Amino acid sequence: MKTPHQRLQELQQQWSAEMATLRELRQSNKALMGELRECLQKLDALALRRSSGTTLQQGPGTTPPTSFRN
């Protein structure tokens, strides 16, 4: 049987591990939210171009997904 001190140490280690996981998840969330913002900005720009009758300019070697093709 564990002593109260041993149990406390175990819980502190578990807490530290959980907090480290939380920090990692927050960093991942921040990065994913940034990528999502970029995608939404690109979609907004594409929608504006489409609504104004212009087409998407493609760079060399790029092929948009089927859903973006004219």
Short mmCIF file of C-alpha atoms in Angstrom, two decimals:
data_model
loop_
_atom_site.label_atom_id
_atom_site.label_comp_id
_atom_site.label_asym_id
_atom_site.label_seq_id
_atom_site.Cartn_x
_atom_site.Cartn_y
_atom_site.Cartn_z
CA MET A 1 0.00 0.00 0.00
CA LYS A 2 1.24 3.45 -0.87
CA THR A 3 1.85 6.06 1.73
CA PRO A 4 0.01 9.38 1.44
CA HIS A 5 3.30 11.00 0.43
CA GLN A 6 3.85 8.45 -2.37
CA ARG A 7 0.28 8.93 -3.59
CA LEU A 8 0.75 12.70 -3.57
CA GLN A 9 3.93 12.39 -5.63
CA GLU A 10 2.15 10.10 -8.06
CA LEU A 11 -0.70 12.58 -8.45
CA GLN A 12 1.73 15.46 -8.93
CA GLN A 13 3.51 13.55 -11.70
CA GLN A 14 0.20 12.74 -13.34
CA TRP A 15 -0.85 16.40 -13.07
CA SER A 16 2.41 17.52 -14.68
CA ALA A 17 1.95 15.08 -17.54
CA GLU A 18 -1.64 16.23 -18.08
CA MET A 19 -0.56 19.88 -18.10
CA ALA A 20 2.17 19.12 -20.65
CA THR A 21 -0.44 17.42 -22.84
CA LEU A 22 -2.74 20.42 -22.47
CA ARG A 23 0.06 22.79 -23.57
CA GLU A 24 0.77 20.63 -26.61
CA LEU A 25 -2.92 20.53 -27.53
CA ARG A 26 -3.19 24.30 -27.17
CA GLN A 27 -0.20 24.76 -29.49
CA SER A 28 -1.71 22.37 -32.03
CA ASN A 29 -5.05 24.16 -31.78
CA LYS A 30 -3.40 27.53 -32.35
CA ALA A 31 -1.58 26.24 -35.44
CA LEU A 32 -4.71 24.58 -36.83
CA MET A 33 -6.78 27.71 -36.25
CA GLY A 34 -4.19 29.71 -38.18
CA GLU A 35 -4.35 27.26 -41.07
CA LEU A 36 -8.14 27.37 -41.00
CA ARG A 37 -8.10 31.18 -41.12
CA GLU A 38 -5.81 31.06 -44.15
CA CYS A 39 -8.10 28.57 -45.90
CA LEU A 40 -11.16 30.68 -45.17
CA GLN A 41 -9.42 33.79 -46.51
CA LYS A 42 -8.52 31.92 -49.69
CA LEU A 43 -12.09 30.68 -50.06
CA ASP A 44 -13.44 34.20 -49.51
CA ALA A 45 -11.06 35.56 -52.14
CA LEU A 46 -12.07 32.81 -54.56
CA ALA A 47 -15.75 33.50 -53.94
CA LEU A 48 -15.20 37.20 -54.61
CA ARG A 49 -13.37 36.44 -57.85
CA ARG A 50 -16.10 34.04 -58.94
CA SER A 51 -18.86 36.51 -58.14
CA SER A 52 -17.09 39.27 -60.07
CA GLY A 53 -16.66 37.03 -63.12
CA THR A 54 -12.90 36.62 -62.96
CA THR A 55 -11.13 33.30 -62.81
CA LEU A 56 -8.53 32.02 -60.43
CA GLN A 57 -4.98 32.68 -61.59
CA GLN A 58 -2.92 29.54 -61.44
CA GLY A 59 0.79 29.37 -61.04
CA PRO A 60 2.96 26.95 -63.00
CA GLY A 61 2.46 23.34 -62.01
CA THR A 62 -0.62 23.95 -59.91
CA THR A 63 -3.92 22.25 -60.42
CA PRO A 64 -6.82 23.20 -58.20
CA PRO A 65 -9.08 20.50 -56.81
CA THR A 66 -12.03 19.54 -59.02
CA SER A 67 -14.41 21.54 -56.85
CA PHE A 68 -12.45 24.72 -57.67
CA ARG A 69 -12.21 24.25 -61.42
CA ASN A 70 -14.32 26.31 -63.81
#
